[in-house]
Coordinates of N, CA and C and ligand atoms in Angstrom, one line a residue:
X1 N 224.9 0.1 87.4 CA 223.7 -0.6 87.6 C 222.6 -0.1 86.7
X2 N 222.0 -1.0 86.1 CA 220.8 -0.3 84.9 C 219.7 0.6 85.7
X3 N 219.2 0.9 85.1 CA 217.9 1.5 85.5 C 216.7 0.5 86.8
X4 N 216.6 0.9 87.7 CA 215.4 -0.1 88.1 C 214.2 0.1 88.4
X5 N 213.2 -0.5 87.7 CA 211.9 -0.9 87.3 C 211.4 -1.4 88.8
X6 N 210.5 -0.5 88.8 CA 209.4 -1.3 90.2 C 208.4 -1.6 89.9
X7 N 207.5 -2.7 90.0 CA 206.3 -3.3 90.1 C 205.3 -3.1 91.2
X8 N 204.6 -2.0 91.1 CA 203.5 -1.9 91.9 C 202.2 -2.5 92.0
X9 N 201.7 -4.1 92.7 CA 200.7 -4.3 92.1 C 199.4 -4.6 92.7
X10 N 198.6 -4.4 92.4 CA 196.9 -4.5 93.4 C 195.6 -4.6 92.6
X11 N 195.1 -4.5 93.6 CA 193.7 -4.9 92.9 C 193.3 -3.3 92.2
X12 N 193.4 -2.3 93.3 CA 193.1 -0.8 93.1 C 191.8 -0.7 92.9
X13 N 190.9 -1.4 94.0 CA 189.6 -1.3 93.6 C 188.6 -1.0 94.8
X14 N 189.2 0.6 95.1 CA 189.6 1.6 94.5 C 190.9 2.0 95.2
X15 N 192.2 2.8 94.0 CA 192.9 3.0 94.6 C 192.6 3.9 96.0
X16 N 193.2 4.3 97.2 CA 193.0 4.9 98.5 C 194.1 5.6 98.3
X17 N 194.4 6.5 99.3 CA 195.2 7.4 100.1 C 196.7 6.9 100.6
X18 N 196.4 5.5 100.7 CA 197.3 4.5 101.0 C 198.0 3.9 100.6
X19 N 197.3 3.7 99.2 CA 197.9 3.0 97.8 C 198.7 4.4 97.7
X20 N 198.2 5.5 97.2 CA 198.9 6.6 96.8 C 200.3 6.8 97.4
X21 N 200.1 7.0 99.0 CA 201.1 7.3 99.8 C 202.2 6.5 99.6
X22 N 201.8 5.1 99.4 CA 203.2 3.9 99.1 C 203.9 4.4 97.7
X23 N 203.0 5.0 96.6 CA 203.4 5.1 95.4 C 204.4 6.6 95.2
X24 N 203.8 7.5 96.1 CA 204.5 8.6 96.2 C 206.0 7.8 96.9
X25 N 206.3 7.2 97.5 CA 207.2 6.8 98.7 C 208.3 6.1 97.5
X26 N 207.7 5.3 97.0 CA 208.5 4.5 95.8 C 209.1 5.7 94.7
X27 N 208.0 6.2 94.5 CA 208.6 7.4 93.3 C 209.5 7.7 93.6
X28 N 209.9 8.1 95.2 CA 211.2 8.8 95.4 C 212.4 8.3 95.5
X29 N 212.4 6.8 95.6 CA 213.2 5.6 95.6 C 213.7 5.2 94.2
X30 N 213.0 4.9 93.4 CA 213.0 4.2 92.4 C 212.8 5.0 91.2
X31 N 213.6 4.5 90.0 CA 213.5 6.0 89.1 C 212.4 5.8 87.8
X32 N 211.6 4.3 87.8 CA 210.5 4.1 87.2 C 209.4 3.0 88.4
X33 N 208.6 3.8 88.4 CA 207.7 2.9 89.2 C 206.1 2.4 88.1
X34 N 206.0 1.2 88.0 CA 204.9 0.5 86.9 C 203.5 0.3 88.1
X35 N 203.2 0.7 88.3 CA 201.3 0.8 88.8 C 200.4 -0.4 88.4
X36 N 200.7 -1.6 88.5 CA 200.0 -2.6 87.8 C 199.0 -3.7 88.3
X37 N 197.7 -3.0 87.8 CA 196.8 -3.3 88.1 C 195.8 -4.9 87.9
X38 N 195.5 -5.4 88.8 CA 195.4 -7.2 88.1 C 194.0 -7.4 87.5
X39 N 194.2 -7.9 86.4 CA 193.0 -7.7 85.5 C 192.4 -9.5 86.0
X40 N 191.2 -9.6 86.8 CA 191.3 -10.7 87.1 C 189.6 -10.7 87.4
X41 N 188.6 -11.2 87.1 CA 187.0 -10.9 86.7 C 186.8 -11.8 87.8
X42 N 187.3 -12.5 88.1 CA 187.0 -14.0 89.6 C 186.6 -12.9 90.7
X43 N 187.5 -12.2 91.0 CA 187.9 -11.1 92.4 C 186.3 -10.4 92.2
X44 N 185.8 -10.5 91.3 CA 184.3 -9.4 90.9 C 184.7 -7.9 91.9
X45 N 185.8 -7.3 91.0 CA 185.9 -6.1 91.6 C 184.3 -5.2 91.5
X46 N 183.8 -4.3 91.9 CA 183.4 -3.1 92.0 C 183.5 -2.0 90.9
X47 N 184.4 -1.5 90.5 CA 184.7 -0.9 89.2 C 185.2 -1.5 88.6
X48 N 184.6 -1.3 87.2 CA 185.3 -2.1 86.0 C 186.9 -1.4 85.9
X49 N 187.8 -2.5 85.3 CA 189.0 -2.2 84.8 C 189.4 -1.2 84.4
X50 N 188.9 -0.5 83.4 CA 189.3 0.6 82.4 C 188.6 1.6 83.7
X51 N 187.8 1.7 84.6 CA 187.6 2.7 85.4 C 189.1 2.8 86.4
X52 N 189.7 1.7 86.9 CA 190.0 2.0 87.7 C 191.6 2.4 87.6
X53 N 191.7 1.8 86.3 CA 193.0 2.5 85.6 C 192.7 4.0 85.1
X54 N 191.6 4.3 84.8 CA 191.7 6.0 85.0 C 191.7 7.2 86.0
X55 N 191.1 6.4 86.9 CA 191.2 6.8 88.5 C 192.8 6.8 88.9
X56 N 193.0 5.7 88.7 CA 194.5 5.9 89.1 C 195.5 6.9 88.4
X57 N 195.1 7.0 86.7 CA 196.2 7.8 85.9 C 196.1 9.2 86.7
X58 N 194.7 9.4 87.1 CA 194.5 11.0 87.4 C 195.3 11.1 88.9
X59 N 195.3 10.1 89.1 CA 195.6 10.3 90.6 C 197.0 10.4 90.8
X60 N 198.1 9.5 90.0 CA 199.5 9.3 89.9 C 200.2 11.1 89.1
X61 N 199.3 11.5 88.7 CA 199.2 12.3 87.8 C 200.8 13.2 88.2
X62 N 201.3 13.9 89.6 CA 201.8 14.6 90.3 C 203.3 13.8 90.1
X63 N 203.5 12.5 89.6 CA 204.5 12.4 89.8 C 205.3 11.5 88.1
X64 N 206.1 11.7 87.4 CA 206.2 11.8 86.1 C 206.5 10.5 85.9
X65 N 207.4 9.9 86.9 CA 208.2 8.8 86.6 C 207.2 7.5 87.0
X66 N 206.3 7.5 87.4 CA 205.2 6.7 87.8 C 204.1 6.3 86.3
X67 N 203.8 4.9 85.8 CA 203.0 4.6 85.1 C 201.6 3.6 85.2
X68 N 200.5 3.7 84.5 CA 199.5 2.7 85.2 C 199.5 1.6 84.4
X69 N 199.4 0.5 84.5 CA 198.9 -0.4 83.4 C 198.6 -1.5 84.2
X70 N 197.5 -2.6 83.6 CA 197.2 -3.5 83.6 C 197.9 -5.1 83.4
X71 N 197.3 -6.3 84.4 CA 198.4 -7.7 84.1 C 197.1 -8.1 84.4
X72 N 197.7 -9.5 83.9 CA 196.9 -10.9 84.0 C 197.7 -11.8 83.6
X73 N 197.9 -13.1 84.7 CA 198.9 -14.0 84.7 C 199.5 -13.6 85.9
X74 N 200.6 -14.2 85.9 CA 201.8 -15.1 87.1 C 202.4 -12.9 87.4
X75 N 202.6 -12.3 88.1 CA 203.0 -11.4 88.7 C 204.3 -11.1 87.7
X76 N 205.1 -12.0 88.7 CA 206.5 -12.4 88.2 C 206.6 -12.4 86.7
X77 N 206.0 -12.9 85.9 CA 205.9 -13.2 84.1 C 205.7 -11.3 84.3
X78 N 204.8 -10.7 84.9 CA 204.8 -9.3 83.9 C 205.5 -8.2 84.4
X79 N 206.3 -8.8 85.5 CA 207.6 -7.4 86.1 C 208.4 -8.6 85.1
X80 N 209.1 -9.3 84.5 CA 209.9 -9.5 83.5 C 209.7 -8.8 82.5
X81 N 208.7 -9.0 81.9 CA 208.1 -8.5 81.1 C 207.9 -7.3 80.7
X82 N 208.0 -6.6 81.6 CA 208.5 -4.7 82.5 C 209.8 -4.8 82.3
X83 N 210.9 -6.0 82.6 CA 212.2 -5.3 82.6 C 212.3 -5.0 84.2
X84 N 211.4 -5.8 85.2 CA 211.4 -4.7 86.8 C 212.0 -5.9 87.6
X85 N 213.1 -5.4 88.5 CA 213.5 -6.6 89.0 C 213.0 -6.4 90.6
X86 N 211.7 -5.3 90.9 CA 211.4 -5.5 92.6 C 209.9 -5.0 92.3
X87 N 209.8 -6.1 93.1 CA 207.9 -5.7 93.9 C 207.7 -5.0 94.6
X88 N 207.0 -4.1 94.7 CA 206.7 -3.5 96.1 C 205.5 -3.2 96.5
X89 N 204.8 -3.8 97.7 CA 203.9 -3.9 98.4 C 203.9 -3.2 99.2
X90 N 202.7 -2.6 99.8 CA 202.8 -2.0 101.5 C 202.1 -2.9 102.5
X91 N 202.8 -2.7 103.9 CA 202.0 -3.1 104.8 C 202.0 -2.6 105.6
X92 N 200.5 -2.7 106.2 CA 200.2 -1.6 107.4 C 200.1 -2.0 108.9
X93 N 199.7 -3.4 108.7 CA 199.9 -3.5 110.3 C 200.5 -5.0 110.2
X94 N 200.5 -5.6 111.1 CA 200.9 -7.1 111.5 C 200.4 -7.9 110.8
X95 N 199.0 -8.0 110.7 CA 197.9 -8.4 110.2 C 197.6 -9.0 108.5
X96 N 198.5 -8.1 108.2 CA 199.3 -8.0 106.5 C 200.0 -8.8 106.6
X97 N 201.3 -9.0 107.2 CA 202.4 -9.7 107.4 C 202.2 -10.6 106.8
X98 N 201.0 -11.7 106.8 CA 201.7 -13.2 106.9 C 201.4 -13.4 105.5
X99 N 200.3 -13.0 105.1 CA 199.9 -12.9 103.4 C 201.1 -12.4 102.7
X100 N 201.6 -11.5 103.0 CA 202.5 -10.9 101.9 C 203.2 -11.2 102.2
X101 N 204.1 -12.2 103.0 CA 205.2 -12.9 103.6 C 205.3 -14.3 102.3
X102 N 203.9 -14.9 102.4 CA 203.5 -15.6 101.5 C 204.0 -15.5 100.0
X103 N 203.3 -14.6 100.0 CA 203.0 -14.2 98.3 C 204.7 -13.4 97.9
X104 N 205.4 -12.7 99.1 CA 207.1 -12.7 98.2 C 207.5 -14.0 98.1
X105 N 207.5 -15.0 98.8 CA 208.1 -16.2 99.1 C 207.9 -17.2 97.8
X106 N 206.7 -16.8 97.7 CA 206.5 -17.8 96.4 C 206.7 -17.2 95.2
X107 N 206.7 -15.3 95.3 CA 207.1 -14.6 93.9 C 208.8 -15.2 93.7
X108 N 209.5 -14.9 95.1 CA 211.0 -15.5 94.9 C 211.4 -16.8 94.1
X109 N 210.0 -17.8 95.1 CA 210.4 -19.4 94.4 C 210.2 -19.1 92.7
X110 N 209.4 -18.4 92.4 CA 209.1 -18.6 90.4 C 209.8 -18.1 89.9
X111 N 210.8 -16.2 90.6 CA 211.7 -16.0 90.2 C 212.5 -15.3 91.0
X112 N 213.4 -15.8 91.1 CA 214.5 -15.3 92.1 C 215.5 -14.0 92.0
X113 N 214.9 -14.0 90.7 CA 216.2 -12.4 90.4 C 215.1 -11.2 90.7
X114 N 213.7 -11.6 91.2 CA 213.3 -9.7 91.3 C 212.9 -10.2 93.0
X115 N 212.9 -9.3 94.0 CA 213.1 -8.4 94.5 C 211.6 -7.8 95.5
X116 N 211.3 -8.0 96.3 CA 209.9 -7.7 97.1 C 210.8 -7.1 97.9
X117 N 209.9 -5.5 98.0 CA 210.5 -4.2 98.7 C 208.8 -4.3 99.6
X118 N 208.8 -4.1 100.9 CA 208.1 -3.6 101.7 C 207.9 -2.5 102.1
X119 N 206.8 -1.8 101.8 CA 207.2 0.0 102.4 C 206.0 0.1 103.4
X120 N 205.9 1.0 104.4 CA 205.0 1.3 105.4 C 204.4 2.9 104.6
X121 N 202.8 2.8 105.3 CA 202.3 4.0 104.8 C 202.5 4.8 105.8
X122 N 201.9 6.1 105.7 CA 202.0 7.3 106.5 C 200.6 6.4 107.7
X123 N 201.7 6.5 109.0 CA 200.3 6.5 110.1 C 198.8 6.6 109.8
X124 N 198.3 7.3 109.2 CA 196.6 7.9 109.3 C 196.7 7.4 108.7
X125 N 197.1 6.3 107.7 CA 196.1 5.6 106.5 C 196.7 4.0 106.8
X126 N 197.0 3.8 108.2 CA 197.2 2.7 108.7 C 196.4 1.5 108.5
X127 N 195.0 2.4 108.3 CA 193.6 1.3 108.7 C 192.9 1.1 107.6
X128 N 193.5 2.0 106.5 CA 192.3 2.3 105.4 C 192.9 1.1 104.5
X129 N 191.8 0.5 103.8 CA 191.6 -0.6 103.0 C 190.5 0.0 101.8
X130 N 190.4 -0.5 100.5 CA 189.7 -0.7 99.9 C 188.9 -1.2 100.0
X131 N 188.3 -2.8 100.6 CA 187.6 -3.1 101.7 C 186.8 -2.7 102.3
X132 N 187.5 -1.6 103.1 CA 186.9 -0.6 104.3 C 185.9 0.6 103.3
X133 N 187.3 1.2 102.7 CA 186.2 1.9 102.1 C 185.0 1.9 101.0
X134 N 185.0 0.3 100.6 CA 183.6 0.1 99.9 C 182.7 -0.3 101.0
X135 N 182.8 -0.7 101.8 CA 181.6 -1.3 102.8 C 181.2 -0.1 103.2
X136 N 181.8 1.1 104.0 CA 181.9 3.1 104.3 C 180.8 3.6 103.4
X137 N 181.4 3.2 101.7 CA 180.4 4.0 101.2 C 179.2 3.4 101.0
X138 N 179.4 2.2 100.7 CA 178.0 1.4 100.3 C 177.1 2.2 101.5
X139 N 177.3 2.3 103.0 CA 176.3 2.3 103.9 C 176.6 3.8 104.1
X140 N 176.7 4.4 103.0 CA 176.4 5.9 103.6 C 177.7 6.7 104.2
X141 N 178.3 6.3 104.2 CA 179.6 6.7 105.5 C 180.1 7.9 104.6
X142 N 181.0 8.5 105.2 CA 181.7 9.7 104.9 C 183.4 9.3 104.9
X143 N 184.0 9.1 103.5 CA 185.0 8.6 102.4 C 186.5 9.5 101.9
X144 N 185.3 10.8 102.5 CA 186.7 12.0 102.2 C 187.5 11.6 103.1
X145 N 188.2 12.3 102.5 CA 189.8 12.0 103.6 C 190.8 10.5 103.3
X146 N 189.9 9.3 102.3 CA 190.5 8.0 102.7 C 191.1 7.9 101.0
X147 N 190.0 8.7 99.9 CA 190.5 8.4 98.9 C 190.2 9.9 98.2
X148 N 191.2 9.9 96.8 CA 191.0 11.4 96.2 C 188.9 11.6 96.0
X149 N 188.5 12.7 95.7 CA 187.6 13.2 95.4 C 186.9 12.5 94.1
X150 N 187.3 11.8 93.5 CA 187.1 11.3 92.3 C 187.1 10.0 92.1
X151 N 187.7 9.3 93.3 CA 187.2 8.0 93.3 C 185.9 8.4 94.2
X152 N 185.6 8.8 95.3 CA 184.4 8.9 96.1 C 183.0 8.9 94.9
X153 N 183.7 9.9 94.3 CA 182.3 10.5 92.9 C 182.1 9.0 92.5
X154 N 183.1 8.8 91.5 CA 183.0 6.8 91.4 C 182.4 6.1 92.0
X155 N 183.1 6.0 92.9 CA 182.1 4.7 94.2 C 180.4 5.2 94.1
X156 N 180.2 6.6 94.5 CA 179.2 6.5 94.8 C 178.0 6.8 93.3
X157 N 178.9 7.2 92.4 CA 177.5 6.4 91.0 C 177.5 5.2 91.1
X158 N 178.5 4.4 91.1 CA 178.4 3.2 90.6 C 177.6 2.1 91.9
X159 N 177.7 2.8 92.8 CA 176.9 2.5 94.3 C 175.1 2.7 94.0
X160 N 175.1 3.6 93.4 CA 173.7 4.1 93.3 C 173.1 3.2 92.1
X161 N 174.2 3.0 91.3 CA 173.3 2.2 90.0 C 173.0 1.1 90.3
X162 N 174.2 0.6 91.2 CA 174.0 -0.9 92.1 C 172.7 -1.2 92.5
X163 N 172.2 0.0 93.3 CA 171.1 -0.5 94.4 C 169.9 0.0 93.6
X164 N 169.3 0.3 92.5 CA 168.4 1.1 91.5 C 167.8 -0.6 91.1
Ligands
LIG201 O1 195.6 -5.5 96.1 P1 195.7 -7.0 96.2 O2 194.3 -7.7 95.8 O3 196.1 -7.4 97.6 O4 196.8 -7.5 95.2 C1 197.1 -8.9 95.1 C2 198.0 -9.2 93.9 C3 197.4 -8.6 92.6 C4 199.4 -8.6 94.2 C5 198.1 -10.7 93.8 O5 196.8 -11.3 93.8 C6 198.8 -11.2 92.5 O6 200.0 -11.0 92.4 N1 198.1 -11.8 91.6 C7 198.7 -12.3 90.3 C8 198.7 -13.8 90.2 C9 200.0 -14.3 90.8 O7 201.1 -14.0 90.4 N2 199.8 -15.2 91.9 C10 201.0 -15.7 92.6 C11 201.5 -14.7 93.6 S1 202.1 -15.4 95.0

């Protein structure tokens, strides 16, 4: 069997504890894992692109066979494009389910030879969202614990320049 290529992909804006956790989980599964982040200006992320792919490289940093890079376009077109024949998403509660139920169903219909792998995070990072933790910081909240040290630093310049 060749080598298999995993497609990890999100917004990562900002990666969490959660993102991490699924990526550590795949590392151990899979003997290349691709980090790929959706370059997409509609979503009006929060950190620009090139921030959030460096946040991430530092953060993947602990595990070798793990890489970060950036897509834009059809999913499907850039795990070919990788050579990766599976996706892998996490989900954390029910509530996930029906979107990402969605979005394999129609990765399958465009291409049927790769592969949506579902992983569960570790319990305590059941609830944490990216989401969650930009609304947290925006209003002050306390972030440790949900994302490394270095995205917090992040969020909160780029929080501060926001509201200036
Ligand atoms: O972290 P997110 O925002 O939940 O990730 C969503 C992502 C990037 C996986 C999804 O929006 C995506 O795959 N976008 C690329 C465009 C595409 O392929 N759309 C059809 C997928 S059903």
């Amino acid at each position: 069997m060749p080598e298999v290529v995993a497609v990890y992909p999100g917004s990562f804006d900002p990666v969490t504890f959660g993102h991490l956790d699924i990526i550590e989980r795949g590392s151990r599964i899979f003997p290349r894992v691709v980090v790929a982040i959706l370059r997409n200006p509609q979503k009006r992320p929060l950190l620009p692109l090139a921030r959030r792919r460096q946040l991430l490289r530092a953060a993947v940093r602990p595990w070798p066979n793990v890489e970060v890079d950036a897509f834009s376009g059809l999913l499907v077109d850039y795990a070919r494009s990788r050579g990766a024949g599976v996706l892998v998403r996490g989900l954390r509660a029910v509530s996930d389910f029906e979107y990402e139920f969605q979005m394999a169903l129609m990765n399958r219909r465009l291409d049927g030879s790769i592969e949506t792998v579902f992983m569960m995070p570790r319990e305590d990072f059941a609830y944490v969202s990216s989401g969650l933790v930009k609304e947290v910081a925006a209003l002050g909240g306390d972030i440790s614990g949900l994302v490394p040290p270095a995205v917090a630093r992040a969020l909160a310049r780029t929080l501060r320049r926001g509201s200036r």
